[in-house]
């Protein structure tokens, strides 16, 4: 690392105490203000270097409280312009002095330019001018004094099992009942969904087991088996994806309870004489579902289409196929209708009312937009199996012992897979294949290049639990659970940054997404909640509304400019002052982020400022390091914690003294605490990894 | 109240405040051409002041660098002493003294 | 002392860049925006070729441009920048800071219309709306005036009695991009004309303990603002004096207003910027038809030259105010409102007839100006003391 930190000893501190103060007594910052401590240390460190220094200050607490006209606590050349332009103003001053020195109007001297900005004037409104000034390469040290926080989620195409069947998470409504796992009894229960949150674009990972897959963010909690050497101590615990590894067992759905035949909603049937109805093929429209009807639908999903305006329900079933034969049988049996078999390739049933009926069932109209509608998820096992039978008659075939189903509709494959999981079938992942024009798919010739998907599935044999319980439990921790089982994770892969969403489920706080049991969120988010009404949970403090959010990773953004970037805390003055001196000595822009305690905003007594800041560092919430051009070096306590992880304190210790986080210590927010700890740990581990490369 | 450093604002500034200068006398553009905050005695904010036992003081410099108000002054023996004229009584020094040499005591006058 | 006059064809932007070259400012922090880009481009060429010894800061927005200018100016440097329309609007916040901190920055404006709708052509609204920001404000009719005002502005702004920033503007494209005849000055002349550096009493330097930009509460704010007003009042005389010196130095007459055939005129045009040129041409036409027409051109807009205008307009019956700036729901054009206040209650003042024209760069043709003249006469004859019209648009 080309950048070296000077060593600052206690002797140095004693020597420097003899210097005349730069940021003096008489300012009007609150008693015990962290910004005041920071400003003193930074300016004394600058003075100790010996070179002249100048200060540009953005609008903020520090600026306002220290220069109430005509009093000024700055014993230095000091300039305040506006909120968002401290870096630009400093650029102007620096260049002006360079020009005047060149022209001989000003004596040549090296000036250390310090720019102070609060988190407001730097992170948001000031980011443009800071980044611009850095890009131009002026020689200054920008010190940003501030604080931090956090959030977790599902990808938008996740499917949730609800009382009414399978639904896309984006179609959920508040108040709906979703299936969850009762954590005490292990039973499948229905609980109310009391919150739906739009969590914006997040990095999403795909977790796959042999038969399930889901996309979530790294900090989404899954229910997993924690194995212990003592068999009796095996238990289920929640862990975030970040903590899970390949081979870990997570809880998934085995099957739903036996359902009931679905009673169709009444639709308005046409009569002869209605607009454009010249001919009416009387059809017997069924009132309830039945195995035969479901077999019919299976054929329809695979090979059928409906054109209500033509009163047509068609099937692409060529002559002599098993599928056509069965369809004709079913059609007569169910609806009293005889299909037209005039075409070699297709079968048509003409009936205004049948077409209307089929169209109303949300199955889809054409080849690429079919899906298993949500109501089919609630059917009895037998009916579901008939559906499968029908499907296989159309686009499926047997390969060895397992069935394979082919379709152009990936949504169909996804929902089919989830349906099969509810009846305890084992289903593989969705495979994609591209086929060229002219090839035969099942028995149709492709008219152009297409991509198809397929899944393989087979019925699972029920193991003999009574006889071999402990062995089966070894494989499947939940072997004796009717509705749930465990599966091993076979891969965890990064997908992309996607829009995400999360739910809050009352009482059990979990739900079944894509067949996997996952935890809900406890936090409401300000702004950005869809469906008009995310009901919030306990409103927390009035200053910070209980939401905790990591702000922009400002230090990392600045480090991305390839400039020396430091983090420091006034609780460790030797570390902070060494970094200030290194930053000022460096020729070119440098950035320093300082953790600044504010006893007013963070709600603790005024004498806590240093202790709270120390905890921020010791819990790795605010680690101390410096970096330049991808070399990362931990300093002070943070370096010691990296060597000896025992020293790391839980983040609770940092949050506890602060009144603004008091609500997090309530039992219902315990999961959130875990999540915050996970987030802190994740960031810390990444930092340690980066630092350990040297 | 003994102070190690005589903290006083410039003489011209004292006149400025006393006479409440107007637009013809104050420097142009809202500039304050010297350091002047010593004219505002923040010690009045609190009845509590840091009382330091010099015998116990180990010159670790914690209190000096932790005080937001520069109200800790080191004497010629590098022992800490509190500037009561400006001490706001926040108590950070007392909380962080490893030698337990500082007590926040209520003083009147 | 005029020396050899070099005459060249230059566009308005080029003229400004060349004048700035002679001034050789210490810092230029500018962000490009049509139609000012040529100024910035030419100037950067001068910097790259070593023809000037200026620190050029390629800032990332106009707001940062003015911020950097403030920082630079307070150190005692001579600072120049340029902008237009949206850019000027973006730096608006800092214009107040610049004048509040008494930085003698010179800003060249390529007057351009505001969005929406977006329009890149000449219109003076952008500079007009800055009239309250406590900046010296000048308008130029031609490339020559753009050249001259660049140099003038520095001397006015940096005068110890003034110490306020100055902006001067010429219409975008109409003047900035049109090739005209420009007489240059020599570097020596400019160096002699301008003081060596700011006579600033207070500077942001490493050697002096000073706080700029303190928080000022109710008890001192007005006093500091009053200082600005007093500087503005003094700026009027300072400007006149500086213009006299300039006239002597260059041989070109420079005054706060320009009177054209006003001595025996009955009906006059008042305008500023390029339109003033057209007004003078129309005056000649009208005179040849026997009309007693005259024209008054305003160069100095802030501080408003009330006394000079009042004197110039004595004996005039009615005035056609040709104003190329937009204002809505107003009792008169922007210039008309200022004029009206300046002349109110005084003896012997003309009736005022405002004509908003040329918005978005639309050309106000000579026949249209003649029609305006006739219209004003009619208004006056029926006894209307003040009117407001929009000219040159299709209804």
PDB file of C-alpha atoms in Angstrom, chain C residues 137-300:
ATOM      1  CA  UNK C 137     -26.522  43.996 -14.844  1.00  0.00           C
ATOM      2  CA  UNK C 138     -25.673  45.189 -18.345  1.00  0.00           C
ATOM      3  CA  UNK C 139     -27.084  44.451 -21.768  1.00  0.00           C
ATOM      4  CA  UNK C 140     -25.231  44.568 -25.063  1.00  0.00           C
ATOM      5  CA  UNK C 141     -26.499  45.249 -28.535  1.00  0.00           C
ATOM      6  CA  UNK C 142     -23.724  43.822 -30.625  1.00  0.00           C
ATOM      7  CA  UNK C 143     -20.565  41.776 -30.623  1.00  0.00           C
ATOM      8  CA  UNK C 144     -18.641  44.989 -30.108  1.00  0.00           C
ATOM      9  CA  UNK C 145     -20.606  45.793 -26.994  1.00  0.00           C
ATOM     10  CA  UNK C 146     -20.153  42.231 -25.775  1.00  0.00           C
ATOM     11  CA  UNK C 147     -16.412  42.698 -26.142  1.00  0.00           C
ATOM     12  CA  UNK C 148     -16.421  46.071 -24.418  1.00  0.00           C
ATOM     13  CA  UNK C 149     -18.732  45.087 -21.595  1.00  0.00           C
ATOM     14  CA  UNK C 150     -16.566  42.103 -20.714  1.00  0.00           C
ATOM     15  CA  UNK C 151     -13.722  44.442 -19.941  1.00  0.00           C
ATOM     16  CA  UNK C 152     -15.878  47.101 -18.329  1.00  0.00           C
ATOM     17  CA  UNK C 153     -17.589  44.676 -15.984  1.00  0.00           C
ATOM     18  CA  UNK C 154     -14.355  43.722 -14.289  1.00  0.00           C
ATOM     19  CA  UNK C 155     -13.506  47.284 -13.497  1.00  0.00           C
ATOM     20  CA  UNK C 156     -16.961  48.090 -12.179  1.00  0.00           C
ATOM     21  CA  UNK C 157     -17.241  44.950 -10.095  1.00  0.00           C
ATOM     22  CA  UNK C 158     -13.805  45.192  -8.569  1.00  0.00           C
ATOM     23  CA  UNK C 159     -14.073  48.823  -7.589  1.00  0.00           C
ATOM     24  CA  UNK C 160     -13.615  49.113  -3.834  1.00  0.00           C
ATOM     25  CA  UNK C 161     -16.820  51.112  -3.431  1.00  0.00           C
ATOM     26  CA  UNK C 162     -18.793  48.442  -5.251  1.00  0.00           C
ATOM     27  CA  UNK C 163     -17.423  44.926  -4.732  1.00  0.00           C
ATOM     28  CA  UNK C 164     -20.474  43.308  -6.263  1.00  0.00           C
ATOM     29  CA  UNK C 165     -20.587  40.670  -8.968  1.00  0.00           C
ATOM     30  CA  UNK C 166     -21.528  41.812 -12.480  1.00  0.00           C
ATOM     31  CA  UNK C 167     -23.340  40.122 -15.315  1.00  0.00           C
ATOM     32  CA  UNK C 168     -23.727  41.298 -18.856  1.00  0.00           C
ATOM     33  CA  UNK C 169     -25.749  39.702 -21.583  1.00  0.00           C
ATOM     34  CA  UNK C 170     -26.220  39.557 -25.329  1.00  0.00           C
ATOM     35  CA  UNK C 171     -28.952  37.641 -27.087  1.00  0.00           C
ATOM     36  CA  UNK C 172     -28.243  34.049 -27.904  1.00  0.00           C
ATOM     37  CA  UNK C 173     -27.624  33.330 -31.579  1.00  0.00           C
ATOM     38  CA  UNK C 174     -28.756  36.800 -32.649  1.00  0.00           C
ATOM     39  CA  UNK C 175     -25.601  38.341 -31.275  1.00  0.00           C
ATOM     40  CA  UNK C 176     -23.594  35.416 -29.966  1.00  0.00           C
ATOM     41  CA  UNK C 177     -23.434  33.606 -33.267  1.00  0.00           C
ATOM     42  CA  UNK C 178     -23.634  36.424 -35.761  1.00  0.00           C
ATOM     43  CA  UNK C 179     -20.431  37.646 -37.342  1.00  0.00           C
ATOM     44  CA  UNK C 180     -19.894  41.346 -36.843  1.00  0.00           C
ATOM     45  CA  UNK C 181     -17.197  43.905 -37.047  1.00  0.00           C
ATOM     46  CA  UNK C 182     -15.316  44.205 -33.783  1.00  0.00           C
ATOM     47  CA  UNK C 183     -12.531  46.591 -32.900  1.00  0.00           C
ATOM     48  CA  UNK C 184     -10.186  44.999 -30.436  1.00  0.00           C
ATOM     49  CA  UNK C 185      -8.093  46.538 -27.766  1.00  0.00           C
ATOM     50  CA  UNK C 186      -4.528  45.715 -27.030  1.00  0.00           C
ATOM     51  CA  UNK C 187      -3.353  43.753 -24.063  1.00  0.00           C
ATOM     52  CA  UNK C 188      -1.488  46.766 -22.780  1.00  0.00           C
ATOM     53  CA  UNK C 189      -4.571  48.920 -22.928  1.00  0.00           C
ATOM     54  CA  UNK C 190      -6.559  46.428 -20.924  1.00  0.00           C
ATOM     55  CA  UNK C 191      -3.829  45.936 -18.380  1.00  0.00           C
ATOM     56  CA  UNK C 192      -3.606  49.657 -17.873  1.00  0.00           C
ATOM     57  CA  UNK C 193      -7.334  49.969 -17.667  1.00  0.00           C
ATOM     58  CA  UNK C 194      -7.957  47.277 -15.076  1.00  0.00           C
ATOM     59  CA  UNK C 195      -6.603  47.467 -11.558  1.00  0.00           C
ATOM     60  CA  UNK C 196      -3.978  44.889 -10.862  1.00  0.00           C
ATOM     61  CA  UNK C 197      -6.038  42.856  -8.480  1.00  0.00           C
ATOM     62  CA  UNK C 198      -9.034  43.096  -6.263  1.00  0.00           C
ATOM     63  CA  UNK C 199      -8.725  45.745  -3.666  1.00  0.00           C
ATOM     64  CA  UNK C 200     -10.368  43.288  -1.351  1.00  0.00           C
ATOM     65  CA  UNK C 201     -10.118  44.034   2.269  1.00  0.00           C
ATOM     66  CA  UNK C 202     -11.045  40.515   3.326  1.00  0.00           C
ATOM     67  CA  UNK C 203      -9.620  37.485   1.653  1.00  0.00           C
ATOM     68  CA  UNK C 204      -9.887  33.776   2.159  1.00  0.00           C
ATOM     69  CA  UNK C 205      -6.211  32.980   2.438  1.00  0.00           C
ATOM     70  CA  UNK C 206      -4.119  30.619   4.524  1.00  0.00           C
ATOM     71  CA  UNK C 207      -2.642  33.546   6.439  1.00  0.00           C
ATOM     72  CA  UNK C 208      -5.695  35.240   7.825  1.00  0.00           C
ATOM     73  CA  UNK C 209      -8.199  34.155  10.431  1.00  0.00           C
ATOM     74  CA  UNK C 210     -11.499  34.920   8.845  1.00  0.00           C
ATOM     75  CA  UNK C 211     -14.968  33.422   8.639  1.00  0.00           C
ATOM     76  CA  UNK C 212     -16.991  33.926   5.456  1.00  0.00           C
ATOM     77  CA  UNK C 213     -20.641  32.973   5.258  1.00  0.00           C
ATOM     78  CA  UNK C 214     -21.611  32.845   8.916  1.00  0.00           C
ATOM     79  CA  UNK C 215     -25.114  32.172  10.028  1.00  0.00           C
ATOM     80  CA  UNK C 216     -26.700  35.576  10.472  1.00  0.00           C
ATOM     81  CA  UNK C 217     -29.852  35.850  12.508  1.00  0.00           C
ATOM     82  CA  UNK C 218     -32.558  38.469  12.677  1.00  0.00           C
ATOM     83  CA  UNK C 219     -30.319  40.925  14.410  1.00  0.00           C
ATOM     84  CA  UNK C 220     -27.779  41.489  11.648  1.00  0.00           C
ATOM     85  CA  UNK C 221     -29.186  40.217   8.365  1.00  0.00           C
ATOM     86  CA  UNK C 222     -30.760  43.451   7.234  1.00  0.00           C
ATOM     87  CA  UNK C 223     -27.629  45.421   7.983  1.00  0.00           C
ATOM     88  CA  UNK C 224     -25.567  43.197   5.757  1.00  0.00           C
ATOM     89  CA  UNK C 225     -28.135  43.439   2.999  1.00  0.00           C
ATOM     90  CA  UNK C 226     -28.283  47.199   3.373  1.00  0.00           C
ATOM     91  CA  UNK C 227     -24.574  47.274   2.681  1.00  0.00           C
ATOM     92  CA  UNK C 228     -25.291  45.695  -0.677  1.00  0.00           C
ATOM     93  CA  UNK C 229     -27.867  48.293  -1.507  1.00  0.00           C
ATOM     94  CA  UNK C 230     -25.466  51.060  -0.629  1.00  0.00           C
ATOM     95  CA  UNK C 231     -22.884  49.466  -2.868  1.00  0.00           C
ATOM     96  CA  UNK C 232     -25.446  49.371  -5.668  1.00  0.00           C
ATOM     97  CA  UNK C 233     -26.198  53.017  -5.225  1.00  0.00           C
ATOM     98  CA  UNK C 234     -22.524  53.820  -5.455  1.00  0.00           C
ATOM     99  CA  UNK C 235     -22.209  51.501  -8.418  1.00  0.00           C
ATOM    100  CA  UNK C 236     -24.259  53.874 -10.502  1.00  0.00           C
ATOM    101  CA  UNK C 237     -21.685  56.628 -10.285  1.00  0.00           C
ATOM    102  CA  UNK C 238     -18.841  54.181 -10.496  1.00  0.00           C
ATOM    103  CA  UNK C 239     -20.260  52.755 -13.710  1.00  0.00           C
ATOM    104  CA  UNK C 240     -20.595  56.165 -15.267  1.00  0.00           C
ATOM    105  CA  UNK C 241     -17.074  57.023 -14.369  1.00  0.00           C
ATOM    106  CA  UNK C 242     -15.682  53.734 -15.611  1.00  0.00           C
ATOM    107  CA  UNK C 243     -17.544  54.166 -18.859  1.00  0.00           C
ATOM    108  CA  UNK C 244     -16.076  57.610 -19.300  1.00  0.00           C
ATOM    109  CA  UNK C 245     -12.609  56.201 -18.822  1.00  0.00           C
ATOM    110  CA  UNK C 246     -13.372  53.458 -21.269  1.00  0.00           C
ATOM    111  CA  UNK C 247     -14.636  55.918 -23.830  1.00  0.00           C
ATOM    112  CA  UNK C 248     -11.420  57.805 -23.575  1.00  0.00           C
ATOM    113  CA  UNK C 249      -9.295  54.709 -23.754  1.00  0.00           C
ATOM    114  CA  UNK C 250     -11.008  53.037 -26.658  1.00  0.00           C
ATOM    115  CA  UNK C 251     -12.431  55.861 -28.660  1.00  0.00           C
ATOM    116  CA  UNK C 252     -15.858  54.218 -28.574  1.00  0.00           C
ATOM    117  CA  UNK C 253     -18.580  56.037 -26.749  1.00  0.00           C
ATOM    118  CA  UNK C 254     -19.846  54.075 -23.775  1.00  0.00           C
ATOM    119  CA  UNK C 255     -22.599  55.369 -21.581  1.00  0.00           C
ATOM    120  CA  UNK C 256     -25.185  53.913 -19.257  1.00  0.00           C
ATOM    121  CA  UNK C 257     -27.826  54.715 -21.863  1.00  0.00           C
ATOM    122  CA  UNK C 258     -27.503  55.608 -25.513  1.00  0.00           C
ATOM    123  CA  UNK C 259     -29.630  58.349 -26.942  1.00  0.00           C
ATOM    124  CA  UNK C 260     -30.435  58.314 -30.608  1.00  0.00           C
ATOM    125  CA  UNK C 261     -32.098  61.345 -32.144  1.00  0.00           C
ATOM    126  CA  UNK C 262     -33.981  62.037 -28.947  1.00  0.00           C
ATOM    127  CA  UNK C 263     -33.382  65.792 -28.729  1.00  0.00           C
ATOM    128  CA  UNK C 264     -36.427  66.836 -30.711  1.00  0.00           C
ATOM    129  CA  UNK C 265     -38.274  63.556 -30.771  1.00  0.00           C
ATOM    130  CA  UNK C 266     -41.913  63.249 -29.793  1.00  0.00           C
ATOM    131  CA  UNK C 267     -42.277  59.495 -29.788  1.00  0.00           C
ATOM    132  CA  UNK C 268     -39.438  57.266 -28.727  1.00  0.00           C
ATOM    133  CA  UNK C 269     -38.516  53.608 -28.588  1.00  0.00           C
ATOM    134  CA  UNK C 270     -36.918  52.256 -25.447  1.00  0.00           C
ATOM    135  CA  UNK C 271     -35.163  48.960 -25.727  1.00  0.00           C
ATOM    136  CA  UNK C 272     -32.079  46.994 -24.839  1.00  0.00           C
ATOM    137  CA  UNK C 273     -30.021  44.357 -26.549  1.00  0.00           C
ATOM    138  CA  UNK C 274     -30.091  43.626 -30.260  1.00  0.00           C
ATOM    139  CA  UNK C 275     -33.586  45.046 -30.729  1.00  0.00           C
ATOM    140  CA  UNK C 276     -32.144  48.458 -29.989  1.00  0.00           C
ATOM    141  CA  UNK C 277     -30.233  48.239 -33.243  1.00  0.00           C
ATOM    142  CA  UNK C 278     -33.439  47.605 -35.148  1.00  0.00           C
ATOM    143  CA  UNK C 279     -35.113  50.436 -33.304  1.00  0.00           C
ATOM    144  CA  UNK C 280     -32.463  52.855 -34.450  1.00  0.00           C
ATOM    145  CA  UNK C 281     -32.877  51.699 -38.050  1.00  0.00           C
ATOM    146  CA  UNK C 282     -36.627  52.255 -37.848  1.00  0.00           C
ATOM    147  CA  UNK C 283     -36.095  55.699 -36.348  1.00  0.00           C
ATOM    148  CA  UNK C 284     -34.129  56.619 -39.455  1.00  0.00           C
ATOM    149  CA  UNK C 285     -36.899  55.346 -41.686  1.00  0.00           C
ATOM    150  CA  UNK C 286     -39.535  57.196 -39.787  1.00  0.00           C
ATOM    151  CA  UNK C 287     -37.530  60.371 -39.776  1.00  0.00           C
ATOM    152  CA  UNK C 288     -37.264  60.174 -43.532  1.00  0.00           C
ATOM    153  CA  UNK C 289     -41.050  60.077 -43.574  1.00  0.00           C
ATOM    154  CA  UNK C 290     -41.167  63.171 -41.424  1.00  0.00           C
ATOM    155  CA  UNK C 291     -41.942  61.483 -38.119  1.00  0.00           C
ATOM    156  CA  UNK C 292     -40.287  62.816 -35.003  1.00  0.00           C
ATOM    157  CA  UNK C 293     -38.986  59.495 -33.800  1.00  0.00           C
ATOM    158  CA  UNK C 294     -36.125  58.744 -31.473  1.00  0.00           C
ATOM    159  CA  UNK C 295     -34.656  55.769 -29.650  1.00  0.00           C
ATOM    160  CA  UNK C 296     -33.209  55.165 -26.224  1.00  0.00           C
ATOM    161  CA  UNK C 297     -31.034  52.155 -25.571  1.00  0.00           C
ATOM    162  CA  UNK C 298     -30.452  50.917 -22.062  1.00  0.00           C
ATOM    163  CA  UNK C 299     -27.059  49.431 -21.348  1.00  0.00           C
ATOM    164  CA  UNK C 300     -26.987  49.488 -17.562  1.00  0.00           C
TER     165      UNK C 300
END
